[in-house]
Amino acid sequence: MMSTATSSRPLTAPSPHAPAAGGARRRSRTRLELALLLAPALVLFVGFVLIPIAVAAYYSLYSWNGFGPLTNFVGLDNYVDALSGDVFQSAIGHNLIIVALTIIVQLPLSLGLALLLNRKLRGRAFLRMIVFAPYVLSEAVTAVIWLLILQPGGFVDEVLRGVGLGWFVKQWLADPKIVLYTLFVVITWKYIGFGVILLLAGLQGIPAELREAAALDGASPWQATRHVVLPLLGPTIRVWIFLAVIGSLQLFDLVWIMTLGGPANASTTMVTYLTDHGFKRYEFGFGSAVAVILFIICFTFALLYQRFALRRDTDGALTRAVN
Amino acid sequence: MRSVHKLSVALAAAATLLLASCSGSGGDASANGPVTLTWWHNRTTEPMKTIWRQIADDFHKTHSDVSFTIEPIQNEQFQTKVPLALQGSTPPDIFQQWGGGGLADQLSSGKIADITQASQSWIGPLGQSAKGWQVGGKQYGVPYQMHAVGFWYRKDLFTAAGVTSTPTTLDELNAAVAKLKAANLVPIAVGGKDRWPDAFYYNYFSIRQCSVDELKTAVEKKDFSAQCFTKAGENLKTFLDTKPFQDGFVGTPAQQGAGSSAGMLANGKAAMELQGDWQPDVMQSLSEDKDLDSKVGWFPFPSVPGGKGDPNSVLGGGDGFSCTTRAAKACADFLGHLVSEDVQKQLAATGSVLPVHPAAVASLKTETHKKIAEYVTKPPHLQFYFDIAMPTNVGQALNDAIANFFAGQGGPDTIVNSVSKAAAGNK
């Protein structure tokens, strides 16, 4: 924007000398404005995002227990150790399972709920509140509540027995084979409201005329939804997928409080692994290496997703205006 | 929304480290001038919060040049706050210290005061209790209370199952487990989710199996390759095979909620738990039963046939404080005050502290605690918890291996190898 403004200025100038000075004044004024408006955010961004990333990358090259100077340079050993370790590999696997389940299960679920709650029905505001309520809870509170109701002989077990499904009662958090899926149910319970609200907002943005037009052309409600509403909801869905994937990759609080990554590492995620080694074992150098790996994974995904999935959404909005 | 913040937690911690290391210096307080000690302790709840305040005020009355800024900090925060503070230029003058390998780790910051000289006049009565706060023969802190691990049990459930006396040998324990099972009761509760309660079992089987020398060498060299440690794992395996614990024990928390292992014992849902002396306080907070003290009893970990260890050796540790270098003299004097007979009696009388001063044992409230304290003050060997005694990364690796073993993964050799593997820097 700045370049278009400044380059077009001389063309409309009445005299060859005056505009140069005026342009310079304008330019410096623009710079001042930019500096004033951007500086605070930039300082925070550099201080709390860029520098910590650089520092973490620096620490990750040392074997360091957090006390005293960094003396034991180990090069990329920490990265090799992390990536070749069984526990970290399975942690990445757990994160990927959560990512896949999130998209396969949560997306259709929130889409369905959003379509339902977008219709005129009695008690809609109340239902929307119910769906959204878990999202407002902090992850810690969610985790503690579910820890209590999932404990052996707890609420979930009693309800299942009460409705004659006693055979289905499992050791929800103690069986290494199912603990990850139990956690996924809790995650879904907590975050479904976020997806629903986001998609509802997207649905509100679709003009009613389009549905009407489709109906007049003889489209059934299902056809109208399938061929008119869903395509127009595309940008919202793509943003939701982006947020859900990043969130799943960085899953931590719930898991840490409910299982500490156990039993026997069956629910370890990349961030619980990081915390376990960084803060519980005082391997700050190694922990930093894991943090950098996590950062690279998330950053790469973000870039690729922006490039290939989100571009058609941002294409018109941002890129064209700048060019 | 949930996406942004997790990585930034780690990064913010890194940034704090960086900023802390750049900020100004604290300056040395002279030996005689007035000094204000910043004190970090972990008693954020009553009654201990007020008791610590009171003890500091009392000390100030007799030492007018020493005042206090007291900052009670949540126990779990110490593991992140202490490294950051020691890396910075203004660490607290007195802070919570559990001794052992964690203390040895902290020494490389160069900010922990050596109080060997300053403590000479008053540390005698503490005996071997103070050893856990030594590194290389020098005193870098002192405990103000001891901890000991043993079996807590429900007298009513023992009676109901026909267990007439507390087990003194492993065979008797197994017999008690069998009787309790036959009576359809959960014999033993364990908080497997938190891992450290699992470790108590392996610790004790090692203490019973190995000689004192073998234990000392193993912890010092971080090498558990002596045969007795494998044998301890095998004994543990045999014990686990009797299935003495509640269903789903690997997912049970130790202390949170009525469904935790402590909650199960408090509410009569399990008959025994291998836990520390703090257990009555934890149980009381998880139960409505006001008469709990009379319903639970305590007995030491039983002897194991064929072991070289003394059946009276105790697994435990303690809570203490370390001084940083800025005001080491005043701080050491205050620590001397904390372990003096009078203050120790005052602490013991609260009922939730095992005193380090033997003369204070008589002031304990419950008979159970007196029994434990007497047992702890004169053991042939007081073995520090392995995870605390060794450097933090090694101790945690050992606990993880033991917890995995409880969950059915790995064998005795995995436990033994986890120690030397972590000590060698492998993850």
JSON list of N, CA, C and O in Angstrom, two decimals, chain B residues 346-368:
[
{"chain": "B", "resi": 346, "resn": "GLN", "atom": "N", "xyz": [7.58, -27.18, 68.90]},
{"chain": "B", "resi": 346, "resn": "GLN", "atom": "CA", "xyz": [6.43, -26.43, 68.43]},
{"chain": "B", "resi": 346, "resn": "GLN", "atom": "C", "xyz": [5.89, -27.05, 67.13]},
{"chain": "B", "resi": 346, "resn": "GLN", "atom": "O", "xyz": [4.69, -27.21, 66.96]},
{"chain": "B", "resi": 347, "resn": "LEU", "atom": "N", "xyz": [6.82, -27.39, 66.21]},
{"chain": "B", "resi": 347, "resn": "LEU", "atom": "CA", "xyz": [6.40, -27.98, 64.93]},
{"chain": "B", "resi": 347, "resn": "LEU", "atom": "C", "xyz": [5.77, -29.36, 65.15]},
{"chain": "B", "resi": 347, "resn": "LEU", "atom": "O", "xyz": [4.73, -29.68, 64.57]},
{"chain": "B", "resi": 348, "resn": "ALA", "atom": "N", "xyz": [6.40, -30.15, 66.02]},
{"chain": "B", "resi": 348, "resn": "ALA", "atom": "CA", "xyz": [5.90, -31.50, 66.26]},
{"chain": "B", "resi": 348, "resn": "ALA", "atom": "C", "xyz": [4.48, -31.45, 66.83]},
{"chain": "B", "resi": 348, "resn": "ALA", "atom": "O", "xyz": [3.64, -32.29, 66.50]},
{"chain": "B", "resi": 349, "resn": "ALA", "atom": "N", "xyz": [4.22, -30.43, 67.65]},
{"chain": "B", "resi": 349, "resn": "ALA", "atom": "CA", "xyz": [2.92, -30.33, 68.30]},
{"chain": "B", "resi": 349, "resn": "ALA", "atom": "C", "xyz": [1.81, -30.04, 67.30]},
{"chain": "B", "resi": 349, "resn": "ALA", "atom": "O", "xyz": [0.62, -30.24, 67.59]},
{"chain": "B", "resi": 350, "resn": "THR", "atom": "N", "xyz": [2.15, -29.57, 66.10]},
{"chain": "B", "resi": 350, "resn": "THR", "atom": "CA", "xyz": [1.11, -29.35, 65.09]},
{"chain": "B", "resi": 350, "resn": "THR", "atom": "C", "xyz": [0.54, -30.68, 64.60]},
{"chain": "B", "resi": 350, "resn": "THR", "atom": "O", "xyz": [-0.52, -30.72, 64.02]},
{"chain": "B", "resi": 351, "resn": "GLY", "atom": "N", "xyz": [1.29, -31.75, 64.81]},
{"chain": "B", "resi": 351, "resn": "GLY", "atom": "CA", "xyz": [0.78, -33.07, 64.46]},
{"chain": "B", "resi": 351, "resn": "GLY", "atom": "C", "xyz": [1.07, -33.50, 63.05]},
{"chain": "B", "resi": 351, "resn": "GLY", "atom": "O", "xyz": [0.84, -34.63, 62.69]},
{"chain": "B", "resi": 352, "resn": "SER", "atom": "N", "xyz": [1.59, -32.60, 62.21]},
{"chain": "B", "resi": 352, "resn": "SER", "atom": "CA", "xyz": [1.82, -33.01, 60.83]},
{"chain": "B", "resi": 352, "resn": "SER", "atom": "C", "xyz": [3.29, -32.92, 60.44]},
{"chain": "B", "resi": 352, "resn": "SER", "atom": "O", "xyz": [3.62, -32.84, 59.27]},
{"chain": "B", "resi": 353, "resn": "VAL", "atom": "N", "xyz": [4.17, -32.93, 61.42]},
{"chain": "B", "resi": 353, "resn": "VAL", "atom": "CA", "xyz": [5.60, -32.82, 61.13]},
{"chain": "B", "resi": 353, "resn": "VAL", "atom": "C", "xyz": [6.36, -33.86, 61.93]},
{"chain": "B", "resi": 353, "resn": "VAL", "atom": "O", "xyz": [6.17, -33.97, 63.14]},
{"chain": "B", "resi": 354, "resn": "LEU", "atom": "N", "xyz": [7.21, -34.66, 61.26]},
{"chain": "B", "resi": 354, "resn": "LEU", "atom": "CA", "xyz": [8.10, -35.55, 62.00]},
{"chain": "B", "resi": 354, "resn": "LEU", "atom": "C", "xyz": [9.36, -34.75, 62.30]},
{"chain": "B", "resi": 354, "resn": "LEU", "atom": "O", "xyz": [10.09, -34.39, 61.39]},
{"chain": "B", "resi": 355, "resn": "PRO", "atom": "N", "xyz": [9.63, -34.45, 63.56]},
{"chain": "B", "resi": 355, "resn": "PRO", "atom": "CA", "xyz": [10.74, -33.56, 63.87]},
{"chain": "B", "resi": 355, "resn": "PRO", "atom": "C", "xyz": [12.10, -34.16, 63.53]},
{"chain": "B", "resi": 355, "resn": "PRO", "atom": "O", "xyz": [12.26, -35.38, 63.53]},
{"chain": "B", "resi": 356, "resn": "VAL", "atom": "N", "xyz": [13.08, -33.31, 63.25]},
{"chain": "B", "resi": 356, "resn": "VAL", "atom": "CA", "xyz": [14.43, -33.80, 63.02]},
{"chain": "B", "resi": 356, "resn": "VAL", "atom": "C", "xyz": [15.19, -33.86, 64.34]},
{"chain": "B", "resi": 356, "resn": "VAL", "atom": "O", "xyz": [16.22, -34.51, 64.44]},
{"chain": "B", "resi": 357, "resn": "HIS", "atom": "N", "xyz": [14.71, -33.13, 65.35]},
{"chain": "B", "resi": 357, "resn": "HIS", "atom": "CA", "xyz": [15.38, -33.13, 66.65]},
{"chain": "B", "resi": 357, "resn": "HIS", "atom": "C", "xyz": [14.75, -34.23, 67.52]},
{"chain": "B", "resi": 357, "resn": "HIS", "atom": "O", "xyz": [13.55, -34.18, 67.81]},
{"chain": "B", "resi": 358, "resn": "PRO", "atom": "N", "xyz": [15.55, -35.22, 67.92]},
{"chain": "B", "resi": 358, "resn": "PRO", "atom": "CA", "xyz": [14.97, -36.37, 68.64]},
{"chain": "B", "resi": 358, "resn": "PRO", "atom": "C", "xyz": [14.20, -35.96, 69.89]},
{"chain": "B", "resi": 358, "resn": "PRO", "atom": "O", "xyz": [13.21, -36.60, 70.24]},
{"chain": "B", "resi": 359, "resn": "ALA", "atom": "N", "xyz": [14.63, -34.87, 70.53]},
{"chain": "B", "resi": 359, "resn": "ALA", "atom": "CA", "xyz": [13.98, -34.46, 71.78]},
{"chain": "B", "resi": 359, "resn": "ALA", "atom": "C", "xyz": [12.55, -34.02, 71.56]},
{"chain": "B", "resi": 359, "resn": "ALA", "atom": "O", "xyz": [11.77, -33.91, 72.50]},
{"chain": "B", "resi": 360, "resn": "ALA", "atom": "N", "xyz": [12.19, -33.73, 70.29]},
{"chain": "B", "resi": 360, "resn": "ALA", "atom": "CA", "xyz": [10.85, -33.20, 70.02]},
{"chain": "B", "resi": 360, "resn": "ALA", "atom": "C", "xyz": [9.84, -34.30, 69.74]},
{"chain": "B", "resi": 360, "resn": "ALA", "atom": "O", "xyz": [8.65, -34.01, 69.63]},
{"chain": "B", "resi": 361, "resn": "VAL", "atom": "N", "xyz": [10.31, -35.54, 69.63]},
{"chain": "B", "resi": 361, "resn": "VAL", "atom": "CA", "xyz": [9.41, -36.63, 69.26]},
{"chain": "B", "resi": 361, "resn": "VAL", "atom": "C", "xyz": [8.24, -36.75, 70.24]},
{"chain": "B", "resi": 361, "resn": "VAL", "atom": "O", "xyz": [7.09, -36.98, 69.85]},
{"chain": "B", "resi": 362, "resn": "ALA", "atom": "N", "xyz": [8.54, -36.53, 71.52]},
{"chain": "B", "resi": 362, "resn": "ALA", "atom": "CA", "xyz": [7.51, -36.68, 72.55]},
{"chain": "B", "resi": 362, "resn": "ALA", "atom": "C", "xyz": [6.37, -35.69, 72.37]},
{"chain": "B", "resi": 362, "resn": "ALA", "atom": "O", "xyz": [5.27, -35.90, 72.89]},
{"chain": "B", "resi": 363, "resn": "SER", "atom": "N", "xyz": [6.62, -34.60, 71.64]},
{"chain": "B", "resi": 363, "resn": "SER", "atom": "CA", "xyz": [5.58, -33.58, 71.48]},
{"chain": "B", "resi": 363, "resn": "SER", "atom": "C", "xyz": [4.57, -33.92, 70.40]},
{"chain": "B", "resi": 363, "resn": "SER", "atom": "O", "xyz": [3.58, -33.21, 70.22]},
{"chain": "B", "resi": 364, "resn": "LEU", "atom": "N", "xyz": [4.84, -35.01, 69.65]},
{"chain": "B", "resi": 364, "resn": "LEU", "atom": "CA", "xyz": [3.92, -35.37, 68.58]},
{"chain": "B", "resi": 364, "resn": "LEU", "atom": "C", "xyz": [2.54, -35.71, 69.13]},
{"chain": "B", "resi": 364, "resn": "LEU", "atom": "O", "xyz": [2.43, -36.23, 70.25]},
{"chain": "B", "resi": 365, "resn": "LYS", "atom": "N", "xyz": [1.52, -35.46, 68.34]},
{"chain": "B", "resi": 365, "resn": "LYS", "atom": "CA", "xyz": [0.14, -35.60, 68.82]},
{"chain": "B", "resi": 365, "resn": "LYS", "atom": "C", "xyz": [-0.34, -37.05, 68.85]},
{"chain": "B", "resi": 365, "resn": "LYS", "atom": "O", "xyz": [-0.83, -37.52, 69.86]},
{"chain": "B", "resi": 366, "resn": "THR", "atom": "N", "xyz": [-0.21, -37.74, 67.71]},
{"chain": "B", "resi": 366, "resn": "THR", "atom": "CA", "xyz": [-0.81, -39.08, 67.67]},
{"chain": "B", "resi": 366, "resn": "THR", "atom": "C", "xyz": [0.22, -40.15, 68.00]},
{"chain": "B", "resi": 366, "resn": "THR", "atom": "O", "xyz": [1.42, -39.99, 67.76]},
{"chain": "B", "resi": 367, "resn": "GLU", "atom": "N", "xyz": [-0.29, -41.25, 68.54]},
{"chain": "B", "resi": 367, "resn": "GLU", "atom": "CA", "xyz": [0.58, -42.37, 68.87]},
{"chain": "B", "resi": 367, "resn": "GLU", "atom": "C", "xyz": [1.24, -42.93, 67.61]},
{"chain": "B", "resi": 367, "resn": "GLU", "atom": "O", "xyz": [2.40, -43.34, 67.61]},
{"chain": "B", "resi": 368, "resn": "THR", "atom": "N", "xyz": [0.47, -42.93, 66.51]},
{"chain": "B", "resi": 368, "resn": "THR", "atom": "CA", "xyz": [1.00, -43.44, 65.25]},
{"chain": "B", "resi": 368, "resn": "THR", "atom": "C", "xyz": [2.24, -42.65, 64.83]},
{"chain": "B", "resi": 368, "resn": "THR", "atom": "O", "xyz": [3.25, -43.23, 64.45]}
]
